[in-house]
Amino acid sequence: MRFVAVLTALALIAAPAFAQKGDVQAHPCYEAGLLLESGDHVAALQAFERCLGSGELAPEDEATAHAMRGAVLLELQRYEEAVAAYDLAFAVARTQELGPTNPLMHRNRGVARYYAGRIDAALRDLAIAVEGVPNDLMTRLTLGIVYSDLGRDAEAVAEYDAVVRIEPGWAGGWINRSGALLKLGLNEAAISDARRAVEIEPEDGVSLNALCWALVQDGRAETALPICEQAVAAEPEIGEIVHSLAAALEGVGRMDEARGLYARAHELSPDSETLAEDFARTRNGG
């Protein structure tokens, strides 16, 4: 899931603060808000920086502008800068005694902190967000991802349970829960979730790969193989999907073909430890 959902939610929260001054089009951040909504994030960032440097903002508008600038930086994947922008928004709100901050600001800073590698701080923000907005999809999804990364797989499954309840028509929730269930050894449930994802998006490579991988992990490589091939045909440049096909081929004894695909998967995703390990294991005839 891209961060557009984060940006949309934050813009909707922030817009009323700018509108309180009468003629919203005269507000120094009006142009920046329009650029954010249009998706021109580079221009929006520049406009928010001009706005914040104008010296014309009331405290509540300054806090909003810092938060919206953080949202733009989040979309641009400039995570450390996004964290700093949100920190400024919270600092202004606190020092100016503006009252409770919106929990979705905590969610957004939690997302930024997670991708900046600040896991404990991210969990603190996300806990505040989930208490305030328990049915927010992005909060629950990010919590599930963080718990999964930490090996807290039962907690990850609980968060993905919420995701599929909130948005049952989104394949990503079923895919993520399938992966977490696999880590718990609940293979049949994982396969069922992956099948649900494929029902929702039957031609999507990521959905097909979830089912492929769940079947491979369950020792059903022969059943998995045609599904894995469909996944690679749909997404030939994703290393993890190529790796799943390699594992299926290895499972049915077609090791020569598997070896080449393990190498290709590692080439596509060189930072993955799992893919690197399988490439090293098989590269010399293993």
Short mmCIF file of C-alpha atoms in Angstrom, two decimals:
data_model
loop_
_atom_site.label_atom_id
_atom_site.label_comp_id
_atom_site.label_asym_id
_atom_site.label_seq_id
_atom_site.Cartn_x
_atom_site.Cartn_y
_atom_site.Cartn_z
CA MET A 1 0.00 0.00 0.00
CA ARG A 2 1.35 3.41 -0.90
CA PHE A 3 1.26 6.37 1.42
CA VAL A 4 -1.46 8.17 -0.48
CA ALA A 5 -3.96 7.04 2.16
CA VAL A 6 -1.88 8.72 4.85
CA LEU A 7 -1.67 11.93 2.87
CA THR A 8 -5.38 12.03 2.13
CA ALA A 9 -6.33 11.50 5.76
CA LEU A 10 -3.94 14.16 7.01
CA ALA A 11 -5.02 16.70 4.42
CA LEU A 12 -8.64 16.24 5.42
CA ILE A 13 -7.74 16.76 9.07
CA ALA A 14 -5.63 19.83 8.37
CA ALA A 15 -7.85 21.71 5.92
CA PRO A 16 -10.30 23.17 8.49
CA ALA A 17 -7.45 24.80 10.43
CA PHE A 18 -6.47 26.82 7.37
CA ALA A 19 -10.10 27.74 6.67
CA GLN A 20 -10.63 29.51 10.00
CA LYS A 21 -9.08 32.76 8.81
CA GLY A 22 -11.92 33.78 6.51
CA ASP A 23 -10.69 33.79 2.92
CA VAL A 24 -8.93 30.43 2.68
CA GLN A 25 -7.42 31.34 -0.70
CA ALA A 26 -5.52 34.16 0.98
CA HIS A 27 -3.94 31.79 3.47
CA PRO A 28 -0.15 31.44 2.93
CA CYS A 29 -0.45 27.63 2.89
CA TYR A 30 -3.36 27.49 0.44
CA GLU A 31 -1.14 26.83 -2.58
CA ALA A 32 0.75 24.13 -0.69
CA GLY A 33 -2.48 22.36 0.21
CA LEU A 34 -3.62 22.37 -3.41
CA LEU A 35 -0.30 20.93 -4.56
CA LEU A 36 -0.51 18.21 -1.91
CA GLU A 37 -3.99 17.25 -3.08
CA SER A 38 -2.82 17.19 -6.71
CA GLY A 39 -0.04 14.73 -5.91
CA ASP A 40 2.79 17.08 -6.89
CA HIS A 41 4.77 16.31 -3.76
CA VAL A 42 8.04 18.01 -4.68
CA ALA A 43 6.26 21.28 -5.42
CA ALA A 44 4.07 20.85 -2.32
CA LEU A 45 7.15 20.45 -0.14
CA GLN A 46 8.65 23.66 -1.51
CA ALA A 47 5.35 25.48 -1.00
CA PHE A 48 5.03 24.30 2.62
CA GLU A 49 8.57 25.47 3.31
CA ARG A 50 7.72 28.91 1.88
CA CYS A 51 4.54 28.93 3.91
CA LEU A 52 6.35 28.03 7.14
CA GLY A 53 8.95 30.71 6.47
CA SER A 54 6.39 33.42 5.89
CA GLY A 55 5.98 34.37 9.54
CA GLU A 56 2.23 34.77 8.98
CA LEU A 57 0.90 31.62 10.67
CA ALA A 58 -1.15 31.37 13.82
CA PRO A 59 0.10 28.63 16.17
CA GLU A 60 -2.62 26.15 15.21
CA ASP A 61 -1.87 26.71 11.52
CA GLU A 62 1.86 26.34 12.09
CA ALA A 63 1.32 22.95 13.75
CA THR A 64 -0.90 21.90 10.85
CA ALA A 65 1.62 23.04 8.26
CA HIS A 66 4.46 21.11 9.93
CA ALA A 67 2.28 18.00 9.98
CA MET A 68 1.30 18.36 6.33
CA ARG A 69 4.94 18.91 5.39
CA GLY A 70 5.67 15.68 7.26
CA ALA A 71 3.04 13.92 5.18
CA VAL A 72 4.70 15.10 1.96
CA LEU A 73 8.11 13.93 3.19
CA LEU A 74 6.56 10.59 4.08
CA GLU A 75 5.24 10.22 0.56
CA LEU A 76 8.70 11.10 -0.77
CA GLN A 77 10.18 8.39 1.49
CA ARG A 78 12.36 10.92 3.31
CA TYR A 79 11.58 9.27 6.62
CA GLU A 80 14.01 10.96 9.03
CA GLU A 81 12.91 14.37 7.78
CA ALA A 82 9.28 13.31 8.09
CA VAL A 83 9.85 12.34 11.73
CA ALA A 84 11.46 15.73 12.39
CA ALA A 85 8.53 17.53 10.78
CA TYR A 86 6.01 15.67 12.93
CA ASP A 87 8.13 16.31 16.02
CA LEU A 88 7.89 20.03 15.25
CA ALA A 89 4.12 19.78 14.81
CA PHE A 90 3.74 18.09 18.19
CA ALA A 91 6.12 20.57 19.83
CA VAL A 92 4.14 23.56 18.57
CA ALA A 93 0.88 21.98 19.69
CA ARG A 94 2.31 21.28 23.14
CA THR A 95 4.04 24.60 23.77
CA GLN A 96 1.06 26.61 22.49
CA GLU A 97 -1.36 24.46 24.52
CA LEU A 98 -3.51 23.73 21.49
CA GLY A 99 -5.21 20.76 23.10
CA PRO A 100 -5.13 17.06 22.25
CA THR A 101 -3.47 16.15 18.96
CA ASN A 102 -5.34 14.07 16.41
CA PRO A 103 -4.45 10.36 16.76
CA LEU A 104 -3.87 10.14 13.02
CA MET A 105 -0.88 12.43 13.47
CA HIS A 106 0.52 9.80 15.83
CA ARG A 107 -0.22 7.16 13.20
CA ASN A 108 1.64 9.09 10.52
CA ARG A 109 4.64 9.74 12.76
CA GLY A 110 4.55 6.06 13.73
CA VAL A 111 4.78 5.08 10.06
CA ALA A 112 7.68 7.49 9.53
CA ARG A 113 9.45 6.26 12.65
CA TYR A 114 9.07 2.65 11.58
CA TYR A 115 10.63 3.26 8.17
CA ALA A 116 13.36 5.33 9.82
CA GLY A 117 14.23 2.30 11.94
CA ARG A 118 12.88 3.67 15.23
CA ILE A 119 10.80 0.63 16.09
CA ASP A 120 10.10 1.23 19.80
CA ALA A 121 9.12 4.85 19.16
CA ALA A 122 6.92 3.76 16.25
CA LEU A 123 5.07 1.32 18.49
CA ARG A 124 4.41 4.07 21.05
CA ASP A 125 2.86 6.31 18.41
CA LEU A 126 0.85 3.50 16.85
CA ALA A 127 -0.51 2.46 20.26
CA ILE A 128 -1.84 6.00 20.77
CA ALA A 129 -3.32 5.98 17.27
CA VAL A 130 -5.07 2.63 17.62
CA GLU A 131 -6.62 3.72 20.91
CA GLY A 132 -8.02 6.84 19.28
CA VAL A 133 -9.02 5.36 15.91
CA PRO A 134 -9.29 1.57 16.35
CA ASN A 135 -10.76 1.04 12.88
CA ASP A 136 -8.09 2.91 10.94
CA LEU A 137 -6.71 0.59 8.26
CA MET A 138 -3.22 2.11 8.02
CA THR A 139 -2.68 2.00 11.78
CA ARG A 140 -3.62 -1.67 12.01
CA LEU A 141 -1.65 -2.58 8.91
CA THR A 142 1.51 -0.87 10.13
CA LEU A 143 1.21 -2.47 13.56
CA GLY A 144 0.92 -5.86 11.88
CA ILE A 145 4.04 -5.22 9.81
CA VAL A 146 6.02 -4.05 12.85
CA TYR A 147 4.97 -7.05 14.95
CA SER A 148 5.83 -9.38 12.08
CA ASP A 149 9.29 -7.83 11.76
CA LEU A 150 9.81 -8.30 15.49
CA GLY A 151 8.79 -11.97 15.31
CA ARG A 152 5.65 -11.30 17.36
CA ASP A 153 3.58 -13.27 14.89
CA ALA A 154 0.49 -13.89 17.02
CA GLU A 155 0.16 -10.15 17.59
CA ALA A 156 0.69 -9.57 13.87
CA VAL A 157 -2.16 -11.96 13.08
CA ALA A 158 -4.42 -10.09 15.49
CA GLU A 159 -3.70 -6.81 13.70
CA TYR A 160 -4.27 -8.36 10.28
CA ASP A 161 -7.55 -9.77 11.61
CA ALA A 162 -8.58 -6.16 12.12
CA VAL A 163 -7.35 -5.20 8.64
CA VAL A 164 -9.46 -7.84 6.88
CA ARG A 165 -12.46 -6.91 9.02
CA ILE A 166 -12.09 -3.22 8.19
CA GLU A 167 -11.44 -3.75 4.46
CA PRO A 168 -12.41 -7.30 3.42
CA GLY A 169 -12.22 -6.42 -0.28
CA TRP A 170 -8.52 -5.49 -0.12
CA ALA A 171 -6.26 -8.39 -1.08
CA GLY A 172 -3.30 -6.98 0.85
CA GLY A 173 -4.88 -7.73 4.21
CA TRP A 174 -5.38 -11.40 3.34
CA ILE A 175 -1.84 -11.63 1.93
CA ASN A 176 -0.29 -10.21 5.07
CA ARG A 177 -2.34 -12.42 7.36
CA SER A 178 -1.45 -15.46 5.26
CA GLY A 179 2.26 -14.75 5.75
CA ALA A 180 1.86 -14.30 9.50
CA LEU A 181 -0.17 -17.50 9.81
CA LEU A 182 2.56 -19.41 7.96
CA LYS A 183 5.09 -18.26 10.54
CA LEU A 184 2.86 -19.73 13.24
CA GLY A 185 2.68 -23.05 11.37
CA LEU A 186 -1.02 -22.59 10.59
CA ASN A 187 -0.64 -23.65 6.98
CA GLU A 188 -4.24 -24.45 6.10
CA ALA A 189 -5.45 -21.11 7.40
CA ALA A 190 -2.62 -19.39 5.50
CA ILE A 191 -3.58 -21.16 2.27
CA SER A 192 -7.22 -20.19 2.78
CA ASP A 193 -6.29 -16.52 3.21
CA ALA A 194 -4.07 -16.61 0.13
CA ARG A 195 -6.90 -18.16 -1.91
CA ARG A 196 -9.12 -15.31 -0.75
CA ALA A 197 -6.55 -12.79 -2.01
CA VAL A 198 -6.48 -14.52 -5.41
CA GLU A 199 -10.28 -14.47 -5.56
CA ILE A 200 -10.14 -10.70 -5.06
CA GLU A 201 -7.28 -10.10 -7.53
CA PRO A 202 -6.94 -13.21 -9.72
CA GLU A 203 -4.32 -11.75 -12.04
CA ASP A 204 -2.23 -9.95 -9.44
CA GLY A 205 1.29 -11.34 -9.08
CA VAL A 206 1.57 -10.59 -5.37
CA SER A 207 -1.71 -12.36 -4.59
CA LEU A 208 -0.73 -15.35 -6.72
CA ASN A 209 2.64 -15.47 -5.02
CA ALA A 210 1.02 -15.59 -1.58
CA LEU A 211 -0.86 -18.73 -2.59
CA CYS A 212 2.19 -20.18 -4.34
CA TRP A 213 4.37 -19.69 -1.26
CA ALA A 214 1.79 -21.00 1.20
CA LEU A 215 1.43 -24.20 -0.86
CA VAL A 216 5.21 -24.60 -1.15
CA GLN A 217 5.57 -24.20 2.60
CA ASP A 218 2.91 -26.86 3.09
CA GLY A 219 4.92 -29.32 0.98
CA ARG A 220 2.58 -29.08 -2.01
CA ALA A 221 5.10 -27.91 -4.60
CA GLU A 222 3.43 -29.70 -7.50
CA THR A 223 0.14 -27.94 -6.83
CA ALA A 224 1.96 -24.67 -6.29
CA LEU A 225 4.06 -24.74 -9.45
CA PRO A 226 1.54 -23.47 -12.05
CA ILE A 227 0.41 -20.75 -9.64
CA CYS A 228 4.03 -19.72 -9.05
CA GLU A 229 4.55 -19.53 -12.81
CA GLN A 230 1.52 -17.27 -13.17
CA ALA A 231 2.88 -15.03 -10.40
CA VAL A 232 6.25 -14.64 -12.13
CA ALA A 233 4.56 -14.00 -15.47
CA ALA A 234 2.64 -11.15 -13.81
CA GLU A 235 5.60 -9.74 -11.81
CA PRO A 236 8.89 -10.95 -13.35
CA GLU A 237 11.03 -8.28 -11.67
CA ILE A 238 10.19 -8.97 -8.01
CA GLY A 239 12.90 -11.12 -6.47
CA GLU A 240 10.70 -12.70 -3.81
CA ILE A 241 8.21 -13.90 -6.43
CA VAL A 242 10.98 -15.39 -8.58
CA HIS A 243 12.33 -17.06 -5.44
CA SER A 244 8.97 -18.70 -4.76
CA LEU A 245 8.98 -20.24 -8.23
CA ALA A 246 12.54 -21.48 -7.64
CA ALA A 247 11.43 -23.13 -4.40
CA ALA A 248 8.52 -24.83 -6.18
CA LEU A 249 10.83 -26.12 -8.92
CA GLU A 250 13.22 -27.44 -6.30
CA GLY A 251 10.30 -29.10 -4.57
CA VAL A 252 9.39 -31.07 -7.70
CA GLY A 253 13.00 -32.04 -8.38
CA ARG A 254 13.76 -29.61 -11.25
CA MET A 255 16.93 -28.39 -9.58
CA ASP A 256 18.77 -27.08 -12.63
CA GLU A 257 15.93 -24.68 -13.39
CA ALA A 258 15.57 -23.79 -9.72
CA ARG A 259 19.25 -22.92 -9.43
CA GLY A 260 19.06 -20.35 -12.20
CA LEU A 261 16.00 -18.74 -10.66
CA TYR A 262 17.56 -18.60 -7.20
CA ALA A 263 20.40 -16.65 -8.83
CA ARG A 264 17.94 -14.38 -10.62
CA ALA A 265 15.97 -13.77 -7.42
CA HIS A 266 19.13 -12.77 -5.56
CA GLU A 267 20.09 -10.44 -8.39
CA LEU A 268 16.70 -8.74 -8.21
CA SER A 269 16.63 -8.45 -4.40
CA PRO A 270 20.26 -8.48 -3.21
CA ASP A 271 19.42 -7.16 0.26
CA SER A 272 17.20 -10.12 1.19
CA GLU A 273 18.98 -12.50 3.57
CA THR A 274 16.68 -15.39 2.68
CA LEU A 275 17.29 -15.01 -1.04
CA ALA A 276 21.02 -14.65 -0.48
CA GLU A 277 21.10 -17.82 1.61
CA ASP A 278 19.27 -19.89 -1.01
CA PHE A 279 21.49 -18.52 -3.76
CA ALA A 280 24.61 -19.47 -1.77
CA ARG A 281 23.17 -22.91 -0.94
CA THR A 282 22.44 -23.77 -4.57
CA ARG A 283 25.05 -21.87 -6.59
CA ASN A 284 27.66 -24.67 -6.65
CA GLY A 285 25.38 -27.57 -7.37
CA GLY A 286 23.85 -27.72 -3.91
#
